[in-house]
Coordinates of C-alpha atoms in Angstrom, one line a residue:
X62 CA -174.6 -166.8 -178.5
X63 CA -172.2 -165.3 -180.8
X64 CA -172.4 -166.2 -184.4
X65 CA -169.2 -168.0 -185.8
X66 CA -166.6 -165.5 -187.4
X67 CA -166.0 -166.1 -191.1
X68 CA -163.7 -168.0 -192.0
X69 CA -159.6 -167.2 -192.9
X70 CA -160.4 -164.5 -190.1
X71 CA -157.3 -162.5 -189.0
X72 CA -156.5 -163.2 -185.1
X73 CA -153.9 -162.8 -182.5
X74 CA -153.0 -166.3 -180.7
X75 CA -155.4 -165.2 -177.8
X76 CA -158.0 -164.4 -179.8
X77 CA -157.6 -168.0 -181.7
X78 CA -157.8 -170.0 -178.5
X79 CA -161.2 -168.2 -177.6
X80 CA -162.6 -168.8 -180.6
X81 CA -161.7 -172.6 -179.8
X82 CA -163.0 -172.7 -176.9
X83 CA -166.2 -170.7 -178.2
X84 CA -166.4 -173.5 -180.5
X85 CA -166.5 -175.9 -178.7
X86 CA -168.7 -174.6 -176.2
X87 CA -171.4 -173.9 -179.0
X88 CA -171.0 -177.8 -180.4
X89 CA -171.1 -179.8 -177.4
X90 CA -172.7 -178.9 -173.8
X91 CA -170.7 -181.7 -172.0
X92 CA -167.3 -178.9 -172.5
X93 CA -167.0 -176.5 -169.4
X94 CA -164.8 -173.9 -169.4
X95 CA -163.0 -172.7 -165.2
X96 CA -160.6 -171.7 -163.6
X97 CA -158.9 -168.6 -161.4
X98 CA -160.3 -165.3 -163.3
X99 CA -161.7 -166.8 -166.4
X100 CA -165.5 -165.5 -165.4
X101 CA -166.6 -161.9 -166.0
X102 CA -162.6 -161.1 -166.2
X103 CA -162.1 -163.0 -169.4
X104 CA -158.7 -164.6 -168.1
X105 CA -155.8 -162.8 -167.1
X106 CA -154.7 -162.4 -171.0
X107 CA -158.4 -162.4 -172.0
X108 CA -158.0 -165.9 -173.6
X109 CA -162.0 -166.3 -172.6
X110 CA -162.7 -162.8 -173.0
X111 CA -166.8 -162.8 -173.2
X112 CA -167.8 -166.8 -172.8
X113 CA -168.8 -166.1 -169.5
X114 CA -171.3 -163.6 -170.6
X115 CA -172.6 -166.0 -173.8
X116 CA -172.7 -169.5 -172.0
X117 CA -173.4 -168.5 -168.8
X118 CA -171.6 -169.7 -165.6
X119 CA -172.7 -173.1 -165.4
X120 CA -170.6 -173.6 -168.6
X121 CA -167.6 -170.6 -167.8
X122 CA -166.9 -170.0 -164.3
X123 CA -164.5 -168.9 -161.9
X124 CA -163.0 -171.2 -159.5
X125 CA -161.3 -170.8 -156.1
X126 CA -157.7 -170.0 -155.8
X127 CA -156.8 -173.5 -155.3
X128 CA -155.5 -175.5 -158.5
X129 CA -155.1 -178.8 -156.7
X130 CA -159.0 -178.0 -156.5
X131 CA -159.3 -177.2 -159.9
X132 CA -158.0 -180.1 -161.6
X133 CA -159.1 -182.5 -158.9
X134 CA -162.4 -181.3 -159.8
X135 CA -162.3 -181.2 -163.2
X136 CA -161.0 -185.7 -163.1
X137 CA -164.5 -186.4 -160.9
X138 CA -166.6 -184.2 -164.1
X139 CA -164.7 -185.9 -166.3
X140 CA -165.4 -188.9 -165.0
X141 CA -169.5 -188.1 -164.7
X142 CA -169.3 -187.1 -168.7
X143 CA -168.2 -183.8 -168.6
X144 CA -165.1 -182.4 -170.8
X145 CA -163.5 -179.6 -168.7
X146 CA -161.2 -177.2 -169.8
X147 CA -159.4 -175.8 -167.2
X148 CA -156.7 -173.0 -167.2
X149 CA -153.7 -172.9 -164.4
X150 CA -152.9 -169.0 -165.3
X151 CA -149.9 -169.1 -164.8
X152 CA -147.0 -171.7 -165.6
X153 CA -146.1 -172.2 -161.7
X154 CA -149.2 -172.0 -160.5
X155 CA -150.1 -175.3 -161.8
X156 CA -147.5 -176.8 -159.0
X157 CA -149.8 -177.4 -156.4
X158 CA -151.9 -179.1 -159.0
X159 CA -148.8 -181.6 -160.0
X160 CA -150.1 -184.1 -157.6
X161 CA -153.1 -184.1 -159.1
X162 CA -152.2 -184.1 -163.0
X163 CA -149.3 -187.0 -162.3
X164 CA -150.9 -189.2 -160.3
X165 CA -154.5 -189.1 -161.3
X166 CA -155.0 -187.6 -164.3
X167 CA -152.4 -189.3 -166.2
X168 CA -152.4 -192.7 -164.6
X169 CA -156.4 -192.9 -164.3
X170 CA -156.9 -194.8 -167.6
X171 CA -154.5 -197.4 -166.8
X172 CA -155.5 -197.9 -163.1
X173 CA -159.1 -198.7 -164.6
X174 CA -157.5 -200.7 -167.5
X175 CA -159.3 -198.6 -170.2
X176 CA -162.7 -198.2 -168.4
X177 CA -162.3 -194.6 -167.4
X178 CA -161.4 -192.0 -170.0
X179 CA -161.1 -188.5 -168.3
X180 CA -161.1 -185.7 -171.3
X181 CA -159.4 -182.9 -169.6
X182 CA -157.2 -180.0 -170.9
X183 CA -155.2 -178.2 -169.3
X184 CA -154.3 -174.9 -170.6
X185 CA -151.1 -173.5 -169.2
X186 CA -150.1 -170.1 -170.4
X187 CA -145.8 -170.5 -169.7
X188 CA -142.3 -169.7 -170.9
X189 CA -140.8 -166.0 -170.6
X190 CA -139.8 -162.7 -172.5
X191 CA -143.2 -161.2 -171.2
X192 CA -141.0 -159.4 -168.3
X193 CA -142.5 -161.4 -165.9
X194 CA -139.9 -163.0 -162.8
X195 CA -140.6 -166.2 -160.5
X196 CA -144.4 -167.8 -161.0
X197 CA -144.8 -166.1 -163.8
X198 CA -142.1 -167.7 -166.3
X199 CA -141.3 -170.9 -166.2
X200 CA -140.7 -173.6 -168.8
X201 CA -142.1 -176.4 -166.9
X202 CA -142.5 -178.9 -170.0
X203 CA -140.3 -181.5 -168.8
X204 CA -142.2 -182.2 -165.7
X205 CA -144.8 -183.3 -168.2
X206 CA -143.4 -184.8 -170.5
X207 CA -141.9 -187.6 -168.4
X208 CA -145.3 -188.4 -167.2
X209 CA -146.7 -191.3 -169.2
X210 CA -150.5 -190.9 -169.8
X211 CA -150.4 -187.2 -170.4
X212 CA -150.3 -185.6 -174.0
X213 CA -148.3 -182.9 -174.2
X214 CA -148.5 -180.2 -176.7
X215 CA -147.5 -176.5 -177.7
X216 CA -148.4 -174.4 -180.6
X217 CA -146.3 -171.4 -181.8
X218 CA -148.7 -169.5 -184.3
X219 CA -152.6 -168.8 -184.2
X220 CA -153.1 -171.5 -186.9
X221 CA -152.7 -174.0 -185.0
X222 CA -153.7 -172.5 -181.2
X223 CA -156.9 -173.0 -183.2
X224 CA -156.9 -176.3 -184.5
X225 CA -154.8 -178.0 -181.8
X226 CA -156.9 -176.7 -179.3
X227 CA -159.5 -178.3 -180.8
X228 CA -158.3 -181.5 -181.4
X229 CA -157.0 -181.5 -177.6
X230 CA -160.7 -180.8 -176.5
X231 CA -161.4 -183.7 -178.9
X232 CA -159.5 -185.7 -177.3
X233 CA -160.6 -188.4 -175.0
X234 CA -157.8 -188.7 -172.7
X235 CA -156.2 -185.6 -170.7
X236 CA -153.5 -183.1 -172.8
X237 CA -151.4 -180.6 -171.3
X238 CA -152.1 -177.7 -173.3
X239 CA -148.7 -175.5 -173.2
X240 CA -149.4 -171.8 -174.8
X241 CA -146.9 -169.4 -174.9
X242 CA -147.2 -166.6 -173.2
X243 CA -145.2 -164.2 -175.6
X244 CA -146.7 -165.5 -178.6
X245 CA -150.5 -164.3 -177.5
X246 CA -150.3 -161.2 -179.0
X247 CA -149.1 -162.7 -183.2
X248 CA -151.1 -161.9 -185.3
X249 CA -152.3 -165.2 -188.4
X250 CA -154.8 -165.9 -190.3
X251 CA -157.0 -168.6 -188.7
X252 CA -159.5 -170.8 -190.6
X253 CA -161.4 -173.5 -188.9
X254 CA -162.6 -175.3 -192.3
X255 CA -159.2 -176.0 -193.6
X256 CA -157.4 -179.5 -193.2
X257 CA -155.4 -179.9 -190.3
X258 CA -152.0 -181.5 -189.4
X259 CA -152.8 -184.3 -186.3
X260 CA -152.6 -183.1 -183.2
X261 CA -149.3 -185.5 -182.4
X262 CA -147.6 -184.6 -186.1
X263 CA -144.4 -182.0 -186.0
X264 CA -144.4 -179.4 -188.9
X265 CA -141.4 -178.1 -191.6
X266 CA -142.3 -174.2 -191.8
X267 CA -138.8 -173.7 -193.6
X268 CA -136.9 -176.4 -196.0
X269 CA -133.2 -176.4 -195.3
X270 CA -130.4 -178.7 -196.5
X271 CA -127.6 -177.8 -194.4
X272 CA -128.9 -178.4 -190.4
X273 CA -132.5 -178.9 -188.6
X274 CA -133.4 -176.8 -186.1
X275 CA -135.7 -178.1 -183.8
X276 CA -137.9 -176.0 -182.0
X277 CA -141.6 -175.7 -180.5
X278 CA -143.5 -172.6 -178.5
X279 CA -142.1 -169.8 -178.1
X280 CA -138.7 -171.0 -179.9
X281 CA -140.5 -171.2 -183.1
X282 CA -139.9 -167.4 -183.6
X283 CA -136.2 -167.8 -182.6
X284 CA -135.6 -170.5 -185.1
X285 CA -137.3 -169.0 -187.9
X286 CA -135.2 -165.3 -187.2
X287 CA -132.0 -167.7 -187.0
X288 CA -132.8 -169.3 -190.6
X289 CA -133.2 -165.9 -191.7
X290 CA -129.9 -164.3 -190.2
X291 CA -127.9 -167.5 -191.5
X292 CA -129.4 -167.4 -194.7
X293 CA -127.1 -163.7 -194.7
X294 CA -124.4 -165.7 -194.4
X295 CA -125.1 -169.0 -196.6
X296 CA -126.8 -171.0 -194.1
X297 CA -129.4 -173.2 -195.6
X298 CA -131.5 -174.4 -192.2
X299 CA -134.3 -176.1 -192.1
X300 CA -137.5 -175.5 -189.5
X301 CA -139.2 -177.9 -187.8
X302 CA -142.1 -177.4 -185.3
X303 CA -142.4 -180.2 -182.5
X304 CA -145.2 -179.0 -181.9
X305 CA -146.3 -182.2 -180.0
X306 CA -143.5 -182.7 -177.2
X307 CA -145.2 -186.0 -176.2
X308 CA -145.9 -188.1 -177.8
X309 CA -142.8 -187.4 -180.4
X310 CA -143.1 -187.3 -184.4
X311 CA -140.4 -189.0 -184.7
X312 CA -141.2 -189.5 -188.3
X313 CA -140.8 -185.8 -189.6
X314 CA -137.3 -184.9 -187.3
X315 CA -135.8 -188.2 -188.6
X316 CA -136.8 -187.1 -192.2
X317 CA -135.4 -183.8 -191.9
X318 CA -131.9 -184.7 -189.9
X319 CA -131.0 -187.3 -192.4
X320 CA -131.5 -184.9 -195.5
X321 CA -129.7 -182.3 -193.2
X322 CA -127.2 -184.4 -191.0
X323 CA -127.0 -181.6 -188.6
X324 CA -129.7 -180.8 -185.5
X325 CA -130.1 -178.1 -183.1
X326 CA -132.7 -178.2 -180.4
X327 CA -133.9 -174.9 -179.0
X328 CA -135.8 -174.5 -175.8
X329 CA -136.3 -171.9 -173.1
X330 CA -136.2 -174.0 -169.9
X331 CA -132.9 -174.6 -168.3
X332 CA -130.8 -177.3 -170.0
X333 CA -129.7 -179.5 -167.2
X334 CA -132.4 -182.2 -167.5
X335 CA -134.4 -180.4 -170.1
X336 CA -136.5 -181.7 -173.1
X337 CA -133.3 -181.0 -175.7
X338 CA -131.6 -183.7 -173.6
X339 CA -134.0 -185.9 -174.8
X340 CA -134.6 -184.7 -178.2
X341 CA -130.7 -185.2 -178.6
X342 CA -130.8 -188.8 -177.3
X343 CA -133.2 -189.5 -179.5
X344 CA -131.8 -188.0 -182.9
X345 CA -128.7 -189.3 -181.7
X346 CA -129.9 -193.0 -181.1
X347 CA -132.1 -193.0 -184.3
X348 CA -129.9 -191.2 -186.8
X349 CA -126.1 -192.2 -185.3
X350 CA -124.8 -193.2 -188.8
X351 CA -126.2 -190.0 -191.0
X352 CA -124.8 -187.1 -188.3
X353 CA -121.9 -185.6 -189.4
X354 CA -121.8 -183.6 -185.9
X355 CA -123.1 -183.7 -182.3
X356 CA -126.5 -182.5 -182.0
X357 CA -126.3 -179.0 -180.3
X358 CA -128.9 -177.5 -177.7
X359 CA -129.0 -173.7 -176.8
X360 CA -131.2 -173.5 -173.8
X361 CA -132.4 -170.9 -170.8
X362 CA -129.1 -171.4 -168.4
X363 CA -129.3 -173.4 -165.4
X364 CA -130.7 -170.7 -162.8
X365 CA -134.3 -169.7 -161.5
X366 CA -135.9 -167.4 -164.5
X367 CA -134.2 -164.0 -163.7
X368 CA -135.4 -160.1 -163.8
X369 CA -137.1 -158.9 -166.7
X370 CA -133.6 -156.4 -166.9
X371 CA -132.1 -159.9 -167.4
X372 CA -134.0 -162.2 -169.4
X373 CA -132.7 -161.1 -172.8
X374 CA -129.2 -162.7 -171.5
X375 CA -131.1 -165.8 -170.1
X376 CA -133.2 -166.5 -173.4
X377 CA -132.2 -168.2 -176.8
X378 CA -131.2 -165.9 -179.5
X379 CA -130.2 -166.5 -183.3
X380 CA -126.9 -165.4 -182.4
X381 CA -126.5 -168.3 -179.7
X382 CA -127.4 -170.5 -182.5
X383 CA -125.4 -169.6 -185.3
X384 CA -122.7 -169.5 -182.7
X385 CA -123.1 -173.2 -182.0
X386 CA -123.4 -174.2 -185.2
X387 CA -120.5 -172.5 -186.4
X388 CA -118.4 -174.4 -184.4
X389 CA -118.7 -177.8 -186.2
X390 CA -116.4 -178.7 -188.8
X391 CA -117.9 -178.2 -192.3

């Protein structure tokens, strides 16, 4: 086996998650690592570049192309003591898995009334800008989201790909883990001794006083570039990472839109039905009184992920967002 890296070791979001899952895979020989291509390939974006080759395939292995398969099998390993870790590869090929992630993994606790724990995650590389079209791009949060018994999380920076991934393997009931796709290439500085935030706690990266923008994924970036670009032009917005989408720190966004008393919600997927339709209901339901204007969303449009000649009008930009917030009265 490899021996650990040091630590505060520079790595790209990819290169995070593998040494997570390397890791893990040293600590505890109950985690198994499969899915399509994560063998002798190392995963389509190389995510478990090299485990197969240190652990072996009884711990890393290929599966067949069949993700209903997958995560069916990974529930009855679970349920025999194992803690699988199994990747989808792509956002919409976890579909024909749905069945399988809604209505046993996610309800399997509560049907036994707490006897049966199943410890899965579920990495889903998703979202856009990679020039990828239909399979290969969606946003599919929502579908998890509104699925009571799943965990649902998302990291935007190599920091914390490391430690949430972690903490989801950790974890003793299953967690959609939600890694975007065009963020696996950043670059951070990644060290598994320091403290880390909980797994379900949202993060300020940028203290603000005049709106929130709310943002988690692959948005992170776009928030952070529109803070910057406002700050041009005296805007004074504040950051926040979801980075759990369920459950919802409700704690930390309340905090921030009542100092603020301005929130925009950022997300890839389309809007009709989407995630910022919740986020809004909920900053809107907690915080009624301290708004001084309706909280905005800027959103992928409502149509199937277009051609990568397209996606740069189909995708949230900083001037979408300074566009919507200029239209409130001041």
């Amino acid at each position: 086996m490899t021996a650990p890296t040091p630590s505060g070791e520079t790595l790209t979001m990819a290169g995070a998650l593998n040494r997570a899952l390397r890791d893990a895979l040293t600590e505890d020989d109950r985690v198994v690592v499969f899915g399509e291509d994560v063998g002798p390939l190392g995963g389509v974006f190389r995510v478990t570049d090299k485990l197969y080759g240190e652990f072996g395939d009884a711990r890393v292995s290929d599966s067949p192309l069949a993700e209903s398969g997958i995560v069916g099998t990974a529930i009855g390993m679970a349920i025999y003591g194992m803690r699988p870790i199994v990747e989808m590869q792509f956002d919409a090929f976890a579909y024909p898995a749905f069945e399988q992630i809604t209505s046993h993994l996610a309800k399997m606790r509560n049907r036994t009334r707490g006897r049966v724990r199943l410890p899965i995650v579920v990495r889903i590389p998703y979202a856009g800008a990679i020039g990828g079209v239909e399979h290969h791009s969606d946003s599919s949060e929502a579908y998890y989201v509104h699925t009571p018994g799943l965990t649902v999380v998302t990291p935007s920076n190599p920091e914390d790909a490391y430690d949430m991934l972690r903490a989801a393997i950790a974890s003793d009931d299953p967690v959609v883990f939600l890694e975007p796709k065009s963020r696996y290439w950043m670059k951070g500085v990644v060290d598994p001794d320091a403290e880390t935030l909980p797994l379900h706690r949202a993060r300020v990266l940028r203290e603000g006083n005049d709106v929130t923008i709310l943002a988690y994924g692959p948005t992170v970036a776009t928030a952070l570039a529109t803070a910057e670009q406002g700050a041009e032009e005296g805007l004074d917005a504040e950051v926040v990472d979801l980075r759990s989408l369920s459950p919802f720190d409700d704690a930390t966004v309340d905090a921030s839109v009542r100092k603020t008393s301005r929130a925009v919600v950022i997300h890839e997927a389309a809007g009709f039905g989407g995630f910022g339709a919740e986020v809004a209901a909920r900053v809107t339901e907690r915080n009624f009184f301290h708004l001084a204007a309706p909280v905005a969303r800027i959103t992928g449009a409502d149509i199937p992920y277009p051609s990568p000649k397209l996606e740069r009008h189909y995708l949230p930009t900083p001037d979408r967002v300074l566009a919507a917030i200029d239209t409130w009265e001041w």
